[in-house]
Amino acid sequence: MAQATTTAVERPDEPAPAAPGAGHPFRTDINGLRAIAVLAVVVFHAGIAIPGGFTGVDIFYVISGYLISSLLLREVDRAGSVDLVEFWTRRMRRLVPALALVVAVTLLASVLVLSPLVWGRLAGHAASAMLFVSNLVFPYQGQNYFTDSVTPSPYLHTWSLGIEEQFYIFWPLLILLAVAVARRTRVPARRMLRLLFAGTFVVSLAASVWLTTTAPDWAFYVLPTRAWEFAGAALVATLPWGRVAELSRLRPRLLRALLGTAGVLLLALSFAFVHESDPFPGTIALLPVCGALLVLAAGSIPADGTWVDRVLGLPVLQRIGDVSYSWYLWHWPFVVLTTAAVQDDAIWIKVLATLAALGAAVATYRWVENPIRFSGALKSWRRTAAVTLAIGLAVGTLTVGTRAATGAVLQQEPYATAVAVGAEPEPYGCTERIETTSGVDVCVLGDVDARTTVLLLGDSHAMQWVSAFDAAATDAGLRLVVRWRHGCPAAEVNVYQPAERGPCAPFQAESVGVVEDLQPDAVVVSQAQIYAGRMEHTDGTDMTADEANATWAAANDKLFADLTAVTPNVVAVKDNPQLDVDPLDCLTRPLPGLGDCDMPRADAESSNGDLPRISAGIWRKYGVPTWDGVWSETCDANSCGVGDIDHPVYRDYHHLSNDYVLTQVRSVERMLKAAVRGTSSSTIG
């Protein structure tokens, strides 16, 4: 999922700072660095093996910080102030037209390709992109940048534009404030600005490190935890690199070569070894940021070019650098909508989509970006503001119209059915309720007067079965006791929970005690197997994959040892697959027949990573039979189905629909009867 920025990918309409002593106002090394950054991002999103390609956006931020700070510093040196209106006018003329085109075309294409179930949400994303606030919307909605389980928003990449534009708003204001303080204290402006940039770097980096461990989504998406990347580049822009070269006692060209080579090496390491599972940005973001800073510093030393300059100056990289802003804007919508249309995310499809986006970028650069940016008619800030307002109103009308149309469409079939199926299930009523100290009460259903008791234990993957278990227990003359908590597996592992839900530990620690008190005749455990990426240490830091696997194994070993010590009749539900599409969105897309909503059996078996394999090994160890009703009903040797819109199996990408669950009452009844009798078979039901 792409990251890129705005100014970071532009060839500025004002001359970029030349290397001291060089006669060229335009830095080809910076334009080549843009090309490297955007190539890293688009290759990463095409699924090609560059684990840290997403760090290209951090390179863009460094470039932006350097160019914009250099521009503002020159203006302070020349005029003693900054013309905010002129600065912001240039930014609007540079950024808004291409963005508006991409936002509008993407929304129209989404209406053709994606389900009406998501039109309203995407219209909101389009509006947030135009207002440069999507970096605040996505973490608020809980959208992790790296999620790959469902079709992501085609506007997800615009989060980085939000950070960039917010930087443009606040950075010149901070510089003006520092200049004013310098005047009052009679401190040289450059010295005061260096203090500002250094202080911003330290404070922002500290905030980034702290928030990356405590609120990783917000740390990833917001300006305060990214400002240090811009500030570091601004600090580089203030330094007298000719004097630095003299003090180093190295030949300027040798110093230029050493810094450039070191920078390229750090960038290569960040592309190769930084992984999306790493806590980011945090300290690990120093790798691409320092690499980009070293390349910029090298290019600022007054000396002849080195091999780094020759590589970055290659004509192909210069052309890519020219169109990098438009390519960044177009590539992610092309990838998302193409793979959604054909329901296939094969690498070759994403590569073709990315190349098609490059063609759109070249056209946008030639016929939209440059004509508007260099238009003599728009030099006036009033005209630029008027045109920007007109563009905003046009896109705003499109988004409002899309939301209004969505409301009307969703009242029609089959969309009304899909909306009903996809809604959170209504809370079920308990015939009796047993209070517990953890606050998670035990619900009694089925035949409450029966002498034989079955306990259903787990998380929302246990809750999804309650209606079928209730009906089956009633018919079989069994007392059903249900204990579950959303997002909390029965096994005692520490998983991330939103603050409003509170930790899982009290529920988990109490569960075995509840089983011991109730002494059920059988226990059925149904818990999701999707927790690998959500497990945390007690200090809130994420576990590595190996740590998560080991923790899951130990916790489930303890759980089933404790349960089988209470009753030998313990059954484990083989968890249903985690789909790679939203099934209701897929079943209601406007262009049926382009792709298959079903999931290949091999992909379904591996959809939850290593946890199902680990769980199965523990079940075998304790002789716990499994019930695989979903798999035997919906999967054949080749694929696992999601049903059709009249009979959907799932309500989202990993929860079963209640309509489907109620079709399995007889299967559940057979399983419950076998469970209370006891069985030596490895499967049951």
Tab-separated table of N, CA, C and O in Angstrom, residues 19-98:
chain	number	residue	atom	x	y	z
A	19	ALA	N	23.744	23.154	-5.324
A	19	ALA	CA	24.920	22.843	-4.530
A	19	ALA	C	25.821	24.057	-4.529
A	19	ALA	O	26.032	24.691	-5.564
A	20	PRO	N	26.360	24.439	-3.386
A	20	PRO	CA	27.202	25.619	-3.328
A	20	PRO	C	28.336	25.536	-4.327
A	20	PRO	O	29.034	24.521	-4.434
A	21	GLY	N	28.484	26.551	-5.071
A	21	GLY	CA	29.530	26.579	-6.062
A	21	GLY	C	29.126	26.003	-7.388
A	21	GLY	O	29.826	26.131	-8.377
A	22	ALA	N	28.005	25.305	-7.440
A	22	ALA	CA	27.535	24.736	-8.700
A	22	ALA	C	26.650	25.751	-9.388
A	22	ALA	O	25.974	26.538	-8.765
A	23	GLY	N	26.629	25.717	-10.692
A	23	GLY	CA	25.869	26.708	-11.423
A	23	GLY	C	24.506	26.235	-11.846
A	23	GLY	O	23.899	26.838	-12.712
A	24	HIS	N	24.031	25.138	-11.275
A	24	HIS	CA	22.780	24.552	-11.729
A	24	HIS	C	21.707	24.725	-10.661
A	24	HIS	O	21.865	24.250	-9.541
A	25	PRO	N	20.585	25.404	-10.974
A	25	PRO	CA	19.543	25.612	-9.973
A	25	PRO	C	18.744	24.346	-9.682
A	25	PRO	O	18.084	24.260	-8.665
A	26	PHE	N	18.798	23.370	-10.579
A	26	PHE	CA	17.998	22.159	-10.399
A	26	PHE	C	18.902	20.998	-10.018
A	26	PHE	O	19.910	20.742	-10.671
A	27	ARG	N	18.573	20.296	-8.957
A	27	ARG	CA	19.366	19.186	-8.451
A	27	ARG	C	18.881	17.879	-9.054
A	27	ARG	O	17.842	17.347	-8.663
A	28	THR	N	19.632	17.335	-10.010
A	28	THR	CA	19.237	16.058	-10.608
A	28	THR	C	19.330	14.918	-9.595
A	28	THR	O	18.609	13.920	-9.715
A	29	ASP	N	20.212	15.055	-8.591
A	29	ASP	CA	20.297	13.983	-7.592
A	29	ASP	C	19.004	13.893	-6.777
A	29	ASP	O	18.550	12.801	-6.429
A	30	ILE	N	18.375	15.044	-6.521
A	30	ILE	CA	17.113	15.035	-5.780
A	30	ILE	C	16.004	14.430	-6.632
A	30	ILE	O	15.199	13.628	-6.150
A	31	ASN	N	15.971	14.795	-7.905
A	31	ASN	CA	14.944	14.229	-8.777
A	31	ASN	C	15.132	12.722	-8.934
A	31	ASN	O	14.156	11.961	-8.965
A	32	GLY	N	16.390	12.272	-9.009
A	32	GLY	CA	16.651	10.837	-9.068
A	32	GLY	C	16.265	10.134	-7.783
A	32	GLY	O	15.778	8.996	-7.799
A	33	LEU	N	16.483	10.823	-6.650
A	33	LEU	CA	16.084	10.240	-5.369
A	33	LEU	C	14.572	10.103	-5.287
A	33	LEU	O	14.050	9.127	-4.731
A	34	ARG	N	13.837	11.081	-5.844
A	34	ARG	CA	12.372	10.939	-5.925
A	34	ARG	C	11.994	9.676	-6.683
A	34	ARG	O	11.086	8.938	-6.309
A	35	ALA	N	12.676	9.474	-7.808
A	35	ALA	CA	12.366	8.305	-8.630
A	35	ALA	C	12.605	7.017	-7.857
A	35	ALA	O	11.794	6.085	-7.907
A	36	ILE	N	13.737	6.931	-7.129
A	36	ILE	CA	14.019	5.743	-6.327
A	36	ILE	C	12.919	5.529	-5.306
A	36	ILE	O	12.439	4.408	-5.084
A	37	ALA	N	12.479	6.616	-4.668
A	37	ALA	CA	11.452	6.509	-3.628
A	37	ALA	C	10.133	6.005	-4.202
A	37	ALA	O	9.500	5.107	-3.639
A	38	VAL	N	9.683	6.592	-5.312
A	38	VAL	CA	8.394	6.179	-5.853
A	38	VAL	C	8.476	4.772	-6.435
A	38	VAL	O	7.518	3.995	-6.347
A	39	LEU	N	9.612	4.406	-7.014
A	39	LEU	CA	9.766	3.039	-7.505
A	39	LEU	C	9.675	2.040	-6.353
A	39	LEU	O	9.048	0.979	-6.487
A	40	ALA	N	10.290	2.362	-5.228
A	40	ALA	CA	10.212	1.467	-4.069
A	40	ALA	C	8.772	1.265	-3.629
A	40	ALA	O	8.336	0.143	-3.341
A	41	VAL	N	8.009	2.367	-3.605
A	41	VAL	CA	6.621	2.279	-3.151
A	41	VAL	C	5.774	1.465	-4.116
A	41	VAL	O	5.034	0.562	-3.708
A	42	VAL	N	5.843	1.761	-5.413
A	42	VAL	CA	4.959	1.077	-6.357
A	42	VAL	C	5.350	-0.381	-6.519
A	42	VAL	O	4.482	-1.243	-6.706
A	43	VAL	N	6.630	-0.684	-6.425
A	43	VAL	CA	7.058	-2.085	-6.497
A	43	VAL	C	6.558	-2.840	-5.271
A	43	VAL	O	6.098	-3.981	-5.362
A	44	PHE	N	6.630	-2.203	-4.106
A	44	PHE	CA	6.105	-2.814	-2.880
A	44	PHE	C	4.623	-3.121	-3.030
A	44	PHE	O	4.159	-4.203	-2.664
A	45	HIS	N	3.868	-2.196	-3.590
A	45	HIS	CA	2.433	-2.400	-3.734
A	45	HIS	C	2.080	-3.379	-4.846
A	45	HIS	O	0.978	-3.919	-4.851
A	46	ALA	N	2.999	-3.594	-5.737
A	46	ALA	CA	2.777	-4.605	-6.766
A	46	ALA	C	3.042	-6.009	-6.242
A	46	ALA	O	2.781	-6.984	-6.942
A	47	GLY	N	3.536	-6.104	-5.012
A	47	GLY	CA	3.751	-7.407	-4.398
A	47	GLY	C	5.093	-8.018	-4.701
A	47	GLY	O	5.342	-9.178	-4.371
A	48	ILE	N	5.978	-7.243	-5.317
A	48	ILE	CA	7.319	-7.750	-5.606
A	48	ILE	C	8.150	-7.673	-4.334
A	48	ILE	O	7.976	-6.787	-3.506
A	49	ALA	N	9.088	-8.599	-4.198
A	49	ALA	CA	9.777	-8.805	-2.919
A	49	ALA	C	10.753	-7.682	-2.585
A	49	ALA	O	11.969	-7.849	-2.686
A	50	ILE	N	10.235	-6.538	-2.188
A	50	ILE	CA	11.037	-5.478	-1.575
A	50	ILE	C	10.363	-5.183	-0.246
A	50	ILE	O	9.473	-4.337	-0.170
A	51	PRO	N	10.738	-5.878	0.827
A	51	PRO	CA	9.991	-5.783	2.086
A	51	PRO	C	9.825	-4.362	2.591
A	51	PRO	O	8.768	-3.995	3.104
A	52	GLY	N	10.873	-3.546	2.445
A	52	GLY	CA	10.812	-2.189	2.980
A	52	GLY	C	10.503	-1.136	1.953
A	52	GLY	O	10.802	0.051	2.166
A	53	GLY	N	9.876	-1.516	0.857
A	53	GLY	CA	9.573	-0.529	-0.176
A	53	GLY	C	8.695	0.608	0.317
A	53	GLY	O	8.776	1.733	-0.181
A	54	PHE	N	7.876	0.317	1.336
A	54	PHE	CA	6.983	1.361	1.852
A	54	PHE	C	7.748	2.513	2.499
A	54	PHE	O	7.197	3.595	2.699
A	55	THR	N	9.038	2.326	2.820
A	55	THR	CA	9.827	3.415	3.394
A	55	THR	C	10.149	4.489	2.365
A	55	THR	O	10.716	5.527	2.722
A	56	GLY	N	9.762	4.254	1.126
A	56	GLY	CA	9.927	5.302	0.124
A	56	GLY	C	9.234	6.590	0.525
A	56	GLY	O	9.691	7.688	0.180
A	57	VAL	N	8.136	6.481	1.258
A	57	VAL	CA	7.435	7.696	1.661
A	57	VAL	C	8.264	8.515	2.637
A	57	VAL	O	8.206	9.745	2.633
A	58	ASP	N	9.058	7.863	3.448
A	58	ASP	CA	9.917	8.590	4.373
A	58	ASP	C	11.000	9.354	3.609
A	58	ASP	O	11.395	10.457	4.010
A	59	ILE	N	11.450	8.772	2.510
A	59	ILE	CA	12.399	9.487	1.647
A	59	ILE	C	11.732	10.728	1.068
A	59	ILE	O	12.328	11.813	1.009
A	60	PHE	N	10.486	10.581	0.633
A	60	PHE	CA	9.757	11.730	0.118
A	60	PHE	C	9.651	12.838	1.167
A	60	PHE	O	9.787	14.018	0.864
A	61	TYR	N	9.388	12.457	2.404
A	61	TYR	CA	9.267	13.465	3.454
A	61	TYR	C	10.583	14.215	3.649
A	61	TYR	O	10.600	15.427	3.873
A	62	VAL	N	11.684	13.489	3.583
A	62	VAL	CA	12.991	14.127	3.716
A	62	VAL	C	13.216	15.108	2.561
A	62	VAL	O	13.677	16.243	2.775
A	63	ILE	N	12.892	14.703	1.355
A	63	ILE	CA	13.065	15.593	0.205
A	63	ILE	C	12.203	16.835	0.367
A	63	ILE	O	12.648	17.967	0.126
A	64	SER	N	10.962	16.651	0.777
A	64	SER	CA	10.075	17.794	0.982
A	64	SER	C	10.621	18.732	2.042
A	64	SER	O	10.617	19.952	1.887
A	65	GLY	N	11.055	18.154	3.167
A	65	GLY	CA	11.599	18.983	4.224
A	65	GLY	C	12.783	19.798	3.761
A	65	GLY	O	12.938	20.976	4.133
A	66	TYR	N	13.622	19.200	2.926
A	66	TYR	CA	14.815	19.890	2.425
A	66	TYR	C	14.444	20.997	1.442
A	66	TYR	O	14.894	22.147	1.583
A	67	LEU	N	13.620	20.676	0.458
A	67	LEU	CA	13.292	21.660	-0.575
A	67	LEU	C	12.479	22.819	-0.015
A	67	LEU	O	12.771	23.992	-0.283
A	68	ILE	N	11.458	22.513	0.750
A	68	ILE	CA	10.592	23.575	1.268
A	68	ILE	C	11.349	24.438	2.276
A	68	ILE	O	11.225	25.667	2.278
A	69	SER	N	12.130	23.811	3.140
A	69	SER	CA	12.902	24.595	4.109
A	69	SER	C	13.940	25.457	3.401
A	69	SER	O	14.163	26.614	3.795
A	70	SER	N	14.577	24.924	2.363
A	70	SER	CA	15.544	25.725	1.603
A	70	SER	C	14.871	26.930	0.972
A	70	SER	O	15.401	28.047	1.003
A	71	LEU	N	13.703	26.717	0.413
A	71	LEU	CA	12.948	27.814	-0.184
A	71	LEU	C	12.613	28.882	0.854
A	71	LEU	O	12.818	30.086	0.638
A	72	LEU	N	12.108	28.457	1.988
A	72	LEU	CA	11.717	29.411	3.026
A	72	LEU	C	12.928	30.106	3.630
A	72	LEU	O	12.875	31.304	3.959
A	73	LEU	N	14.043	29.393	3.768
A	73	LEU	CA	15.254	30.009	4.299
A	73	LEU	C	15.771	31.089	3.355
A	73	LEU	O	16.213	32.164	3.804
A	74	ARG	N	15.732	30.827	2.064
A	74	ARG	CA	16.171	31.846	1.107
A	74	ARG	C	15.293	33.082	1.197
A	74	ARG	O	15.758	34.213	1.110
A	75	GLU	N	13.987	32.852	1.390
A	75	GLU	CA	13.081	33.994	1.484
A	75	GLU	C	13.337	34.780	2.766
A	75	GLU	O	13.290	36.018	2.767
A	76	VAL	N	13.625	34.086	3.860
A	76	VAL	CA	13.953	34.778	5.111
A	76	VAL	C	15.244	35.574	4.953
A	76	VAL	O	15.351	36.735	5.399
A	77	ASP	N	16.248	34.968	4.304
A	77	ASP	CA	17.510	35.670	4.087
A	77	ASP	C	17.320	36.909	3.220
A	77	ASP	O	17.945	37.959	3.447
A	78	ARG	N	16.438	36.791	2.227
A	78	ARG	CA	16.252	37.892	1.278
A	78	ARG	C	15.340	38.983	1.824
A	78	ARG	O	15.631	40.177	1.706
A	79	ALA	N	14.221	38.572	2.416
A	79	ALA	CA	13.202	39.553	2.803
A	79	ALA	C	12.992	39.662	4.301
A	79	ALA	O	12.239	40.526	4.752
A	80	GLY	N	13.605	38.784	5.057
A	80	GLY	CA	13.422	38.820	6.496
A	80	GLY	C	12.092	38.255	6.946
A	80	GLY	O	11.754	38.337	8.138
A	81	SER	N	11.321	37.674	6.036
A	81	SER	CA	10.012	37.127	6.378
A	81	SER	C	9.620	36.106	5.320
A	81	SER	O	10.413	35.760	4.436
A	82	VAL	N	8.383	35.605	5.429
A	82	VAL	CA	7.853	34.641	4.471
A	82	VAL	C	6.496	35.133	4.000
A	82	VAL	O	5.649	35.508	4.825
A	83	ASP	N	6.306	35.157	2.704
A	83	ASP	CA	5.008	35.522	2.133
A	83	ASP	C	4.125	34.274	2.157
A	83	ASP	O	4.176	33.440	1.251
A	84	LEU	N	3.328	34.158	3.210
A	84	LEU	CA	2.523	32.956	3.384
A	84	LEU	C	1.522	32.768	2.259
A	84	LEU	O	1.315	31.641	1.786
A	85	VAL	N	0.880	33.848	1.830
A	85	VAL	CA	-0.134	33.738	0.779
A	85	VAL	C	0.485	33.208	-0.500
A	85	VAL	O	-0.050	32.294	-1.149
A	86	GLU	N	1.634	33.756	-0.872
A	86	GLU	CA	2.296	33.307	-2.094
A	86	GLU	C	2.739	31.848	-1.963
A	86	GLU	O	2.590	31.053	-2.894
A	87	PHE	N	3.258	31.489	-0.797
A	87	PHE	CA	3.716	30.122	-0.588
A	87	PHE	C	2.555	29.143	-0.703
A	87	PHE	O	2.637	28.138	-1.415
A	88	TRP	N	1.484	29.422	0.002
A	88	TRP	CA	0.343	28.505	-0.037
A	88	TRP	C	-0.331	28.494	-1.407
A	88	TRP	O	-0.888	27.468	-1.820
A	89	THR	N	-0.286	29.608	-2.134
A	89	THR	CA	-0.846	29.637	-3.483
A	89	THR	C	-0.105	28.673	-4.395
A	89	THR	O	-0.715	27.928	-5.173
A	90	ARG	N	1.230	28.701	-4.307
A	90	ARG	CA	2.017	27.777	-5.136
A	90	ARG	C	1.704	26.328	-4.784
A	90	ARG	O	1.636	25.461	-5.657
A	91	ARG	N	1.519	26.056	-3.494
A	91	ARG	CA	1.205	24.683	-3.086
A	91	ARG	C	-0.143	24.239	-3.656
A	91	ARG	O	-0.278	23.112	-4.132
A	92	MET	N	-1.140	25.088	-3.599
A	92	MET	CA	-2.459	24.728	-4.137
A	92	MET	C	-2.378	24.474	-5.636
A	92	MET	O	-2.945	23.491	-6.146
A	93	ARG	N	-1.668	25.359	-6.337
A	93	ARG	CA	-1.575	25.215	-7.790
A	93	ARG	C	-0.824	23.939	-8.168
A	93	ARG	O	-1.112	23.314	-9.189
A	94	ARG	N	0.105	23.572	-7.326
A	94	ARG	CA	0.926	22.398	-7.616
A	94	ARG	C	0.210	21.089	-7.305
A	94	ARG	O	0.329	20.113	-8.037
A	95	LEU	N	-0.551	21.056	-6.209
A	95	LEU	CA	-1.036	19.788	-5.681
A	95	LEU	C	-2.477	19.466	-6.016
A	95	LEU	O	-2.826	18.317	-6.259
A	96	VAL	N	-3.345	20.469	-5.987
A	96	VAL	CA	-4.783	20.210	-6.016
A	96	VAL	C	-5.292	19.670	-7.353
A	96	VAL	O	-6.091	18.720	-7.369
A	97	PRO	N	-4.898	20.237	-8.506
A	97	PRO	CA	-5.521	19.778	-9.764
A	97	PRO	C	-5.351	18.284	-10.028
A	97	PRO	O	-6.325	17.587	-10.341
A	98	ALA	N	-4.119	17.771	-9.915
A	98	ALA	CA	-3.897	16.347	-10.186
A	98	ALA	C	-4.621	15.486	-9.160
A	98	ALA	O	-5.210	14.452	-9.499
